[in-house]
Amino acid sequence: MDRQPPTQAQHAVRSSSDATASTSRTRFSHIYALQVQGFIEAAEVVDVHTDIVEDLLEDLARATSLESGNDEEEVDVDVESTTMNLDHEVETVEWGMLLKEAKQAWTREEVKQMMTTLKEHGMTAFIMKYYVDRHILVPKLLYAFGICLCPELREKPQATQLYFLKVALQRELECREKLTQYKTIEDAVLLIQQRQRILILTGAGISVSCGIPDFRSRNGLYASLQESGEYDLDDPQQMFDINYFREKPTVFYSFASKIYSSNFKPSPCHRFIKAIEDRGKNYTQNIDTLETSAGVKRVLQCHGSFATASCLNCKIRVPGTDIEDDILNHNVPLCKVCNATLPAKQKPKKKRKSSGWNSDQSDEPDPPEFPPGIMKPDITFFGEKLSDEFDKALLEDRQQIDLLIIIGTSLKVTPVSDIIGSHVWLFEGAEGGKWVEDIARRYADDSEGEASDEADDTPPPPPNPRQKAKRARLD
């Protein structure tokens, strides 16, 4: 039978189907674009590898293209059947299934327990408990924080998805109430006088008045490196990148004298830390050792310092003063042990190319500029793990302190930034601890609306002994 031309009614159905598909497509693309944009903006707060950001920027370009309708692949309406394209039907069903899954993923009690873990123990402990130990996938964990990842972002590598989780955790940790009882300098002074176990977390800001630039401010170290163009850097953070240091140690040592501690004196802030040392401990992210110069002994160098130096080859550690002259004279210090074992040899002549022409070019590659035994200050570069001493101290001190003071840091680098989540007392009744009431209010209305017909006579769980102990220390 010959195919009949479409009737006016069929034209109307086709137009309606086309519009429905377009609306559905635009809606889903808009969600995709918004989520990608949000995760990109969060990179200003949450530490993330540049490869992840670049990948998300590509996603943003694609999402924007889909949203504007410029992607030719998305224009595909089944004309003959006059129904919405199957891809869009599948997309609609998929989103519906994801939203249903999100609602059923966690009970309110489970979410409250997860928030307790995060608020009391911090981001690292949360990730270790739920992601590492329990092997719960990131998309499911995000449901607890009200985030339903779009299908495109669920296909990202684990490292990228873990970044998504850190963004959600950081957002939750930032939701902290202002302590209205502490408004003036006098209030802060009184609080310091009353506390017996004080932890002070310091950053580069406390050394700016000494003449040492901070890192991330408008006029900070990274901005100056970017503006000057004096060093061979694609990104200013390469100055403290371990892989770049191994390739070009001369770049770091041509700059290191500008932040070396022997050129500077402690500030009043360093002396303040010394004044309360008998009641506290200092975690510092600074590498300038000015706390030590001020006489502070109970100090943990979270990111290392110039106080010692180690050989990249044999790992021997020496006092930082052993390489001080090289730093001040912009020389690359070499390990005396490694170089002592190297026999003195005359530099061999390169073999010329075996060709019919008398050429000075060589078949052999150029020898390395430096021997393997290069000394590096024991500063934690990007790409290096913090010392075990930091993890041990963090675990021990978090149960002991009754006041955390943060000075001169933007808290953008993990895991030091986790201290604010793992040290501050965030349970009901403690200083700053109103979050339990917030969580209760958040779920109270829904709980009342969905209460079971059967009365729940289960008694409330007994209070945590550790929480009792912490409350007692406030009295």
Short mmCIF file of C-alpha atoms in Angstrom, two decimals:
data_model
loop_
_atom_site.label_atom_id
_atom_site.label_comp_id
_atom_site.label_asym_id
_atom_site.label_seq_id
_atom_site.Cartn_x
_atom_site.Cartn_y
_atom_site.Cartn_z
CA MET A 1 0.00 0.00 0.00
CA ASP A 2 1.31 3.46 -0.87
CA ARG A 3 2.17 5.62 2.09
CA GLN A 4 -0.40 8.37 2.56
CA PRO A 5 0.76 11.91 3.24
CA PRO A 6 0.50 12.85 6.91
CA THR A 7 -2.76 14.38 7.98
CA GLN A 8 -3.10 17.70 9.76
CA ALA A 9 -3.66 15.85 13.04
CA GLN A 10 -0.44 13.89 12.54
CA HIS A 11 1.41 17.14 11.91
CA ALA A 12 0.04 18.45 15.20
CA VAL A 13 1.16 15.33 17.09
CA ARG A 14 4.61 15.55 15.52
CA SER A 15 4.93 19.20 16.52
CA SER A 16 3.81 18.41 20.04
CA SER A 17 6.27 15.51 20.25
CA ASP A 18 9.10 17.68 18.95
CA ALA A 19 8.31 20.37 21.53
CA THR A 20 8.13 17.80 24.33
CA ALA A 21 11.49 16.33 23.37
CA SER A 22 13.02 19.78 23.14
CA THR A 23 11.66 20.78 26.55
CA SER A 24 12.87 17.54 28.13
CA ARG A 25 16.25 17.87 26.49
CA THR A 26 16.66 21.48 27.61
CA ARG A 27 15.63 20.67 31.18
CA PHE A 28 18.12 17.82 31.57
CA SER A 29 20.90 19.77 29.86
CA HIS A 30 20.24 22.67 32.22
CA ILE A 31 20.67 20.38 35.25
CA TYR A 32 23.88 19.01 33.74
CA ALA A 33 25.24 22.52 33.16
CA LEU A 34 24.30 23.74 36.64
CA GLN A 35 25.94 20.80 38.37
CA VAL A 36 29.16 21.13 36.38
CA GLN A 37 29.25 24.89 37.00
CA GLY A 38 28.77 24.35 40.72
CA PHE A 39 31.61 21.85 40.99
CA ILE A 40 33.93 24.14 39.01
CA GLU A 41 33.19 27.09 41.30
CA ALA A 42 33.80 24.90 44.35
CA ALA A 43 37.42 24.46 43.24
CA GLU A 44 38.06 27.87 44.81
CA VAL A 45 37.42 26.31 48.22
CA VAL A 46 38.11 22.58 47.87
CA ASP A 47 41.57 21.42 46.82
CA VAL A 48 41.40 19.69 43.41
CA HIS A 49 43.83 18.50 40.75
CA THR A 50 44.04 20.65 37.62
CA ASP A 51 43.21 17.66 35.38
CA ILE A 52 39.82 17.34 37.07
CA VAL A 53 39.07 21.04 36.58
CA GLU A 54 40.06 20.89 32.91
CA ASP A 55 37.81 17.87 32.39
CA LEU A 56 34.89 19.68 34.04
CA LEU A 57 35.49 22.75 31.88
CA GLU A 58 35.10 20.55 28.81
CA ASP A 59 31.88 19.19 30.29
CA LEU A 60 30.64 22.72 30.86
CA ALA A 61 31.22 23.61 27.21
CA ARG A 62 29.33 20.50 26.12
CA ALA A 63 26.50 21.09 28.59
CA THR A 64 26.13 24.67 27.41
CA SER A 65 26.01 23.47 23.82
CA LEU A 66 23.32 20.92 24.63
CA GLU A 67 21.31 23.50 26.55
CA SER A 68 21.38 25.96 23.66
CA GLY A 69 20.35 23.27 21.17
CA ASN A 70 23.46 23.56 19.00
CA ASP A 71 24.47 19.91 19.26
CA GLU A 72 23.34 18.18 16.08
CA GLU A 73 23.31 14.77 17.73
CA GLU A 74 20.44 15.70 20.03
CA VAL A 75 18.01 16.68 17.24
CA ASP A 76 16.45 13.31 16.49
CA VAL A 77 12.64 13.07 16.44
CA ASP A 78 10.96 9.96 15.07
CA VAL A 79 8.78 11.48 12.33
CA GLU A 80 7.12 8.32 11.07
CA SER A 81 5.87 7.13 14.46
CA THR A 82 5.07 10.69 15.55
CA THR A 83 6.34 9.94 19.06
CA MET A 84 9.05 11.49 21.15
CA ASN A 85 12.51 10.13 20.36
CA LEU A 86 13.31 7.00 22.35
CA ASP A 87 16.50 8.56 23.71
CA HIS A 88 14.51 11.28 25.43
CA GLU A 89 12.01 8.77 26.78
CA VAL A 90 14.88 6.77 28.23
CA GLU A 91 16.41 9.95 29.64
CA THR A 92 13.15 10.88 31.35
CA VAL A 93 12.72 7.40 32.80
CA GLU A 94 16.35 7.36 33.94
CA TRP A 95 15.98 10.65 35.82
CA GLY A 96 12.77 9.43 37.39
CA MET A 97 14.51 6.28 38.59
CA LEU A 98 17.43 8.28 39.99
CA LEU A 99 15.15 10.62 41.91
CA LYS A 100 13.20 7.66 43.30
CA GLU A 101 16.49 6.00 44.27
CA ALA A 102 17.61 9.19 46.02
CA LYS A 103 14.49 9.28 48.18
CA GLN A 104 14.90 5.65 49.23
CA ALA A 105 18.70 5.60 49.66
CA TRP A 106 18.89 6.65 53.31
CA THR A 107 16.59 6.85 56.29
CA ARG A 108 16.51 10.05 58.33
CA GLU A 109 18.28 8.28 61.17
CA GLU A 110 21.07 7.17 58.85
CA VAL A 111 21.50 10.70 57.55
CA LYS A 112 21.71 12.04 61.11
CA GLN A 113 24.39 9.47 61.92
CA MET A 114 26.35 10.47 58.83
CA MET A 115 26.16 14.14 59.79
CA THR A 116 27.33 13.25 63.29
CA THR A 117 30.38 11.48 61.87
CA LEU A 118 31.18 14.41 59.62
CA LYS A 119 30.69 17.13 62.23
CA GLU A 120 32.47 15.35 65.07
CA HIS A 121 35.31 13.67 63.19
CA GLY A 122 35.82 15.71 60.02
CA MET A 123 35.94 15.13 56.28
CA THR A 124 38.83 12.66 56.21
CA ALA A 125 37.23 10.40 58.83
CA PHE A 126 33.90 10.49 56.96
CA ILE A 127 35.52 9.46 53.68
CA MET A 128 37.48 6.71 55.40
CA LYS A 129 34.40 5.30 57.13
CA TYR A 130 31.84 5.40 54.32
CA TYR A 131 33.82 5.48 51.08
CA VAL A 132 36.95 3.45 51.91
CA ASP A 133 35.81 1.00 54.59
CA ARG A 134 32.17 0.49 53.60
CA HIS A 135 32.72 0.85 49.84
CA ILE A 136 29.64 3.03 49.37
CA LEU A 137 29.57 4.67 45.95
CA VAL A 138 29.82 8.45 45.76
CA PRO A 139 26.45 9.01 44.00
CA LYS A 140 24.68 7.23 46.86
CA LEU A 141 26.61 9.16 49.51
CA LEU A 142 25.66 12.41 47.79
CA TYR A 143 21.97 11.56 48.21
CA ALA A 144 22.41 12.16 51.94
CA PHE A 145 23.41 15.76 51.15
CA GLY A 146 20.53 16.42 48.78
CA ILE A 147 22.56 15.98 45.58
CA CYS A 148 21.41 13.73 42.73
CA LEU A 149 24.23 13.54 40.20
CA CYS A 150 23.18 13.69 36.56
CA PRO A 151 24.00 10.56 34.50
CA GLU A 152 26.92 12.23 32.72
CA LEU A 153 28.74 12.99 35.98
CA ARG A 154 28.14 9.47 37.31
CA GLU A 155 30.44 8.17 34.57
CA LYS A 156 33.41 10.23 35.77
CA PRO A 157 36.55 8.53 37.20
CA GLN A 158 36.70 7.78 40.92
CA ALA A 159 39.06 10.68 41.59
CA THR A 160 36.57 13.13 40.08
CA GLN A 161 33.63 11.63 41.95
CA LEU A 162 35.60 11.80 45.19
CA TYR A 163 36.07 15.51 44.52
CA PHE A 164 32.27 15.82 44.15
CA LEU A 165 31.90 14.20 47.56
CA LYS A 166 34.45 16.55 49.14
CA VAL A 167 32.51 19.52 47.77
CA ALA A 168 29.33 18.28 49.45
CA LEU A 169 31.14 17.61 52.72
CA GLN A 170 32.80 21.02 52.70
CA ARG A 171 29.48 22.74 52.06
CA GLU A 172 27.95 20.94 55.05
CA LEU A 173 30.91 21.76 57.31
CA GLU A 174 30.63 25.45 56.43
CA CYS A 175 27.07 25.57 57.80
CA ARG A 176 28.09 26.69 61.27
CA GLU A 177 26.19 29.09 63.51
CA LYS A 178 27.75 32.30 64.67
CA LEU A 179 28.55 32.27 68.39
CA THR A 180 26.64 35.35 69.48
CA GLN A 181 28.07 35.21 73.01
CA TYR A 182 31.52 36.14 71.64
CA LYS A 183 31.35 39.57 69.99
CA THR A 184 34.24 41.64 71.29
CA ILE A 185 37.98 41.43 71.80
CA GLU A 186 37.32 41.26 75.53
CA ASP A 187 35.15 38.17 74.99
CA ALA A 188 37.97 36.49 73.07
CA VAL A 189 40.55 37.38 75.72
CA LEU A 190 38.33 36.00 78.48
CA LEU A 191 37.81 32.79 76.51
CA ILE A 192 41.57 32.34 76.09
CA GLN A 193 42.13 32.98 79.80
CA GLN A 194 39.55 30.36 80.80
CA ARG A 195 40.73 27.54 78.56
CA GLN A 196 43.48 25.12 79.54
CA ARG A 197 44.09 23.06 76.38
CA ILE A 198 44.44 25.44 73.45
CA LEU A 199 45.38 24.52 69.90
CA ILE A 200 46.49 27.31 67.54
CA LEU A 201 46.42 26.71 63.78
CA THR A 202 48.48 29.28 61.91
CA GLY A 203 49.11 30.07 58.27
CA ALA A 204 51.20 32.36 56.11
CA GLY A 205 49.18 35.41 57.17
CA ILE A 206 50.97 35.66 60.51
CA SER A 207 54.34 36.08 58.78
CA VAL A 208 53.31 38.76 56.29
CA SER A 209 54.18 41.53 58.74
CA CYS A 210 57.67 39.98 58.96
CA GLY A 211 58.16 40.53 55.24
CA ILE A 212 57.36 36.98 54.08
CA PRO A 213 54.56 36.97 51.47
CA ASP A 214 51.56 34.71 51.90
CA PHE A 215 50.58 32.37 49.09
CA ARG A 216 47.06 32.98 47.82
CA SER A 217 46.19 36.64 48.41
CA ARG A 218 46.00 39.23 45.64
CA ASN A 219 49.57 40.33 46.32
CA GLY A 220 50.75 36.94 47.55
CA LEU A 221 53.51 34.65 46.42
CA TYR A 222 51.63 32.89 43.63
CA ALA A 223 50.36 36.17 42.17
CA SER A 224 53.87 37.64 42.23
CA LEU A 225 55.35 34.59 40.51
CA GLN A 226 52.65 34.74 37.85
CA GLU A 227 53.12 38.46 37.24
CA SER A 228 56.92 38.53 37.18
CA GLY A 229 57.40 35.75 34.65
CA GLU A 230 60.95 35.54 36.00
CA TYR A 231 60.84 31.78 36.48
CA ASP A 232 60.16 29.01 34.00
CA LEU A 233 56.73 28.10 35.35
CA ASP A 234 53.53 27.10 33.58
CA ASP A 235 51.69 27.53 36.88
CA PRO A 236 53.02 29.35 39.99
CA GLN A 237 52.27 26.30 42.16
CA GLN A 238 54.93 24.42 40.19
CA MET A 239 57.46 26.18 42.40
CA PHE A 240 56.40 23.71 45.12
CA ASP A 241 55.64 20.69 42.93
CA ILE A 242 57.80 17.64 43.69
CA ASN A 243 57.87 16.37 40.11
CA TYR A 244 58.90 19.77 38.79
CA PHE A 245 61.55 20.04 41.51
CA ARG A 246 63.07 16.72 40.44
CA GLU A 247 63.30 17.94 36.86
CA LYS A 248 64.42 21.51 37.50
CA PRO A 249 65.74 22.05 41.04
CA THR A 250 67.50 25.22 39.91
CA VAL A 251 64.15 27.03 39.64
CA PHE A 252 63.30 26.48 43.32
CA TYR A 253 66.80 27.32 44.55
CA SER A 254 66.92 30.51 42.50
CA PHE A 255 63.89 31.62 44.52
CA ALA A 256 64.18 29.93 47.96
CA SER A 257 66.25 32.69 49.59
CA LYS A 258 63.25 35.03 49.34
CA ILE A 259 61.32 32.96 51.89
CA TYR A 260 64.23 31.60 53.92
CA SER A 261 63.74 32.21 57.64
CA SER A 262 67.21 33.59 58.46
CA ASN A 263 66.25 36.80 56.67
CA PHE A 264 63.26 37.52 58.95
CA LYS A 265 62.34 38.03 62.60
CA PRO A 266 59.25 36.78 64.49
CA SER A 267 56.16 38.99 64.69
CA PRO A 268 53.99 39.86 67.73
CA CYS A 269 51.73 36.99 66.69
CA HIS A 270 54.59 34.53 67.07
CA ARG A 271 55.29 35.97 70.51
CA PHE A 272 51.60 35.58 71.39
CA ILE A 273 51.87 31.87 70.60
CA LYS A 274 54.91 31.67 72.85
CA ALA A 275 53.05 33.47 75.65
CA ILE A 276 50.32 30.82 75.85
CA GLU A 277 52.52 27.83 75.05
CA ASP A 278 52.24 26.48 78.57
CA ARG A 279 48.55 25.86 77.87
CA GLY A 280 48.59 25.06 74.18
CA LYS A 281 50.17 23.63 71.08
CA ASN A 282 50.76 25.20 67.67
CA TYR A 283 49.95 23.53 64.37
CA THR A 284 51.54 25.69 61.69
CA GLN A 285 51.31 25.42 57.92
CA ASN A 286 54.25 27.82 57.59
CA ILE A 287 57.66 26.63 56.48
CA ASP A 288 59.61 29.64 57.80
CA THR A 289 60.29 28.20 61.33
CA LEU A 290 59.63 31.63 62.90
CA GLU A 291 57.65 29.92 65.66
CA THR A 292 60.83 28.11 66.66
CA SER A 293 62.78 31.37 66.41
CA ALA A 294 60.29 32.90 68.86
CA GLY A 295 61.03 30.11 71.33
CA VAL A 296 57.91 27.99 70.73
CA LYS A 297 58.76 24.35 71.41
CA ARG A 298 55.37 22.62 71.20
CA VAL A 299 54.96 23.18 67.47
CA LEU A 300 54.00 20.79 64.69
CA GLN A 301 55.16 21.82 61.21
CA CYS A 302 52.20 20.50 59.20
CA HIS A 303 53.83 21.19 55.84
CA GLY A 304 57.42 20.71 56.93
CA SER A 305 60.03 23.46 57.12
CA PHE A 306 63.58 24.56 56.33
CA ALA A 307 64.71 23.18 59.70
CA THR A 308 65.96 19.96 58.08
CA ALA A 309 66.77 18.74 54.57
CA SER A 310 66.86 15.29 52.96
CA CYS A 311 68.54 13.71 49.96
CA LEU A 312 66.15 12.66 47.20
CA ASN A 313 68.39 9.68 46.46
CA CYS A 314 69.63 8.12 49.72
CA LYS A 315 67.06 9.85 52.02
CA ILE A 316 69.68 10.93 54.56
CA ARG A 317 68.46 13.86 56.70
CA VAL A 318 70.67 16.73 57.82
CA PRO A 319 70.10 20.01 59.70
CA GLY A 320 68.80 22.78 57.48
CA THR A 321 71.84 24.88 58.29
CA ASP A 322 73.95 22.44 56.23
CA ILE A 323 72.39 23.77 53.02
CA GLU A 324 71.89 27.37 54.16
CA ASP A 325 74.85 28.76 52.19
CA ASP A 326 73.62 27.10 49.00
CA ILE A 327 70.12 28.53 49.51
CA LEU A 328 71.38 32.06 50.10
CA ASN A 329 73.73 31.82 47.09
CA HIS A 330 71.09 30.29 44.78
CA ASN A 331 73.00 27.03 44.36
CA VAL A 332 71.55 23.52 44.19
CA PRO A 333 72.86 21.67 47.30
CA LEU A 334 74.18 18.16 46.68
CA CYS A 335 74.25 15.23 49.08
CA LYS A 336 77.73 14.75 50.52
CA VAL A 337 77.14 11.04 51.04
CA CYS A 338 76.01 10.30 47.48
CA ASN A 339 78.70 12.46 45.93
CA ALA A 340 81.39 10.98 48.15
CA THR A 341 80.69 7.53 46.69
CA LEU A 342 80.97 8.75 43.11
CA PRO A 343 84.53 8.29 41.73
CA ALA A 344 86.05 11.34 40.18
CA LYS A 345 85.96 10.73 36.45
CA GLN A 346 86.98 12.83 33.55
CA LYS A 347 84.00 13.80 31.48
CA PRO A 348 84.01 11.40 28.49
CA LYS A 349 83.82 12.71 25.00
CA LYS A 350 80.64 12.05 23.11
CA LYS A 351 80.74 9.64 20.19
CA ARG A 352 80.05 11.27 16.89
CA LYS A 353 77.31 10.12 14.61
CA SER A 354 78.30 7.29 12.29
CA SER A 355 77.57 8.91 8.95
CA GLY A 356 79.41 9.79 5.81
CA TRP A 357 79.65 13.38 6.96
CA ASN A 358 82.13 14.67 9.50
CA SER A 359 79.54 15.90 11.98
CA ASP A 360 79.99 17.25 15.51
CA GLN A 361 76.54 15.96 16.48
CA SER A 362 76.43 13.04 18.90
CA ASP A 363 74.41 9.86 19.00
CA GLU A 364 74.42 9.97 22.81
CA PRO A 365 71.94 12.05 24.87
CA ASP A 366 73.22 14.88 27.02
CA PRO A 367 74.24 13.74 30.52
CA PRO A 368 72.01 14.86 33.43
CA GLU A 369 72.70 18.36 34.68
CA PHE A 370 72.95 17.19 38.30
CA PRO A 371 73.92 13.92 39.98
CA PRO A 372 71.11 11.97 41.67
CA GLY A 373 71.97 13.14 45.19
CA ILE A 374 70.08 16.45 45.32
CA MET A 375 69.17 17.86 48.73
CA LYS A 376 65.65 19.17 49.31
CA PRO A 377 64.37 21.09 52.34
CA ASP A 378 61.89 18.97 54.28
CA ILE A 379 58.99 21.06 53.02
CA THR A 380 55.92 19.10 51.93
CA PHE A 381 55.62 19.82 48.22
CA PHE A 382 52.51 19.22 46.14
CA GLY A 383 52.53 15.53 45.31
CA GLU A 384 54.04 14.50 48.65
CA LYS A 385 52.22 12.96 51.62
CA LEU A 386 52.20 14.71 54.97
CA SER A 387 54.27 13.07 57.66
CA ASP A 388 52.81 10.36 59.88
CA GLU A 389 53.49 12.68 62.80
CA PHE A 390 50.68 14.95 61.60
CA ASP A 391 48.10 12.13 61.45
CA LYS A 392 49.15 10.86 64.88
CA ALA A 393 48.98 14.30 66.49
CA LEU A 394 45.61 15.04 64.89
CA LEU A 395 44.14 11.85 66.31
CA GLU A 396 45.53 12.41 69.80
CA ASP A 397 44.94 16.14 70.17
CA ARG A 398 41.36 16.25 68.91
CA GLN A 399 40.16 14.51 72.07
CA GLN A 400 42.02 16.87 74.40
CA ILE A 401 41.65 20.49 73.32
CA ASP A 402 39.02 22.90 74.62
CA LEU A 403 39.77 25.85 72.31
CA LEU A 404 40.87 26.09 68.68
CA ILE A 405 42.30 29.40 67.43
CA ILE A 406 42.87 29.86 63.69
CA ILE A 407 45.08 32.72 62.52
CA GLY A 408 46.34 33.72 59.09
CA THR A 409 45.13 30.85 56.91
CA SER A 410 42.43 30.51 54.27
CA LEU A 411 42.13 26.76 55.04
CA LYS A 412 42.14 25.80 51.37
CA VAL A 413 44.68 22.97 51.52
CA THR A 414 43.75 19.53 52.82
CA PRO A 415 44.16 17.70 55.11
CA VAL A 416 45.08 20.64 57.36
CA SER A 417 41.78 22.29 56.43
CA ASP A 418 40.01 19.28 57.98
CA ILE A 419 41.17 20.38 61.43
CA ILE A 420 38.29 22.82 61.75
CA GLY A 421 35.83 19.97 61.25
CA SER A 422 37.60 17.42 63.41
CA HIS A 423 38.66 19.59 66.36
CA VAL A 424 35.74 21.95 66.98
CA TRP A 425 33.23 20.46 69.41
CA LEU A 426 30.04 20.19 67.44
CA PHE A 427 27.67 18.23 69.64
CA GLU A 428 24.69 19.56 71.54
CA GLY A 429 25.67 21.53 74.63
CA ALA A 430 29.29 22.20 73.66
CA GLU A 431 30.84 25.52 72.68
CA GLY A 432 29.68 26.19 69.15
CA GLY A 433 27.65 22.99 69.04
CA LYS A 434 24.17 23.84 67.82
CA TRP A 435 24.25 21.54 64.82
CA VAL A 436 22.39 18.65 66.51
CA GLU A 437 19.43 20.96 67.04
CA ASP A 438 19.67 22.06 63.40
CA ILE A 439 19.55 18.48 62.15
CA ALA A 440 16.62 17.71 64.43
CA ARG A 441 14.71 20.72 63.10
CA ARG A 442 15.59 19.79 59.53
CA TYR A 443 13.82 16.45 59.79
CA ALA A 444 11.22 17.22 62.45
CA ASP A 445 8.43 18.34 60.13
CA ASP A 446 8.82 15.40 57.76
CA SER A 447 9.01 12.96 60.64
CA GLU A 448 5.72 14.24 62.07
CA GLY A 449 4.02 13.97 58.69
CA GLU A 450 5.17 10.41 58.09
CA ALA A 451 4.86 9.07 61.64
CA SER A 452 3.77 5.47 61.92
CA ASP A 453 0.32 4.60 63.23
CA GLU A 454 2.01 2.44 65.83
CA ALA A 455 3.43 4.27 68.80
CA ASP A 456 7.18 3.98 69.17
CA ASP A 457 7.96 3.25 72.81
CA THR A 458 11.66 2.67 72.19
CA PRO A 459 13.62 4.67 74.76
CA PRO A 460 16.21 7.13 73.43
CA PRO A 461 19.80 5.85 73.31
CA PRO A 462 21.99 6.69 76.30
CA PRO A 463 24.32 9.67 75.87
CA ASN A 464 27.78 8.99 74.51
CA PRO A 465 30.32 8.81 77.39
CA ARG A 466 32.83 10.78 75.32
CA GLN A 467 30.30 13.57 74.86
CA LYS A 468 29.66 13.58 78.63
CA ALA A 469 33.37 13.98 79.25
CA LYS A 470 33.60 16.89 76.86
CA ARG A 471 30.61 18.61 78.44
CA ALA A 472 32.21 18.20 81.86
CA ARG A 473 35.32 20.03 80.72
CA LEU A 474 33.20 23.09 80.00
CA ASP A 475 31.95 23.36 83.58
#
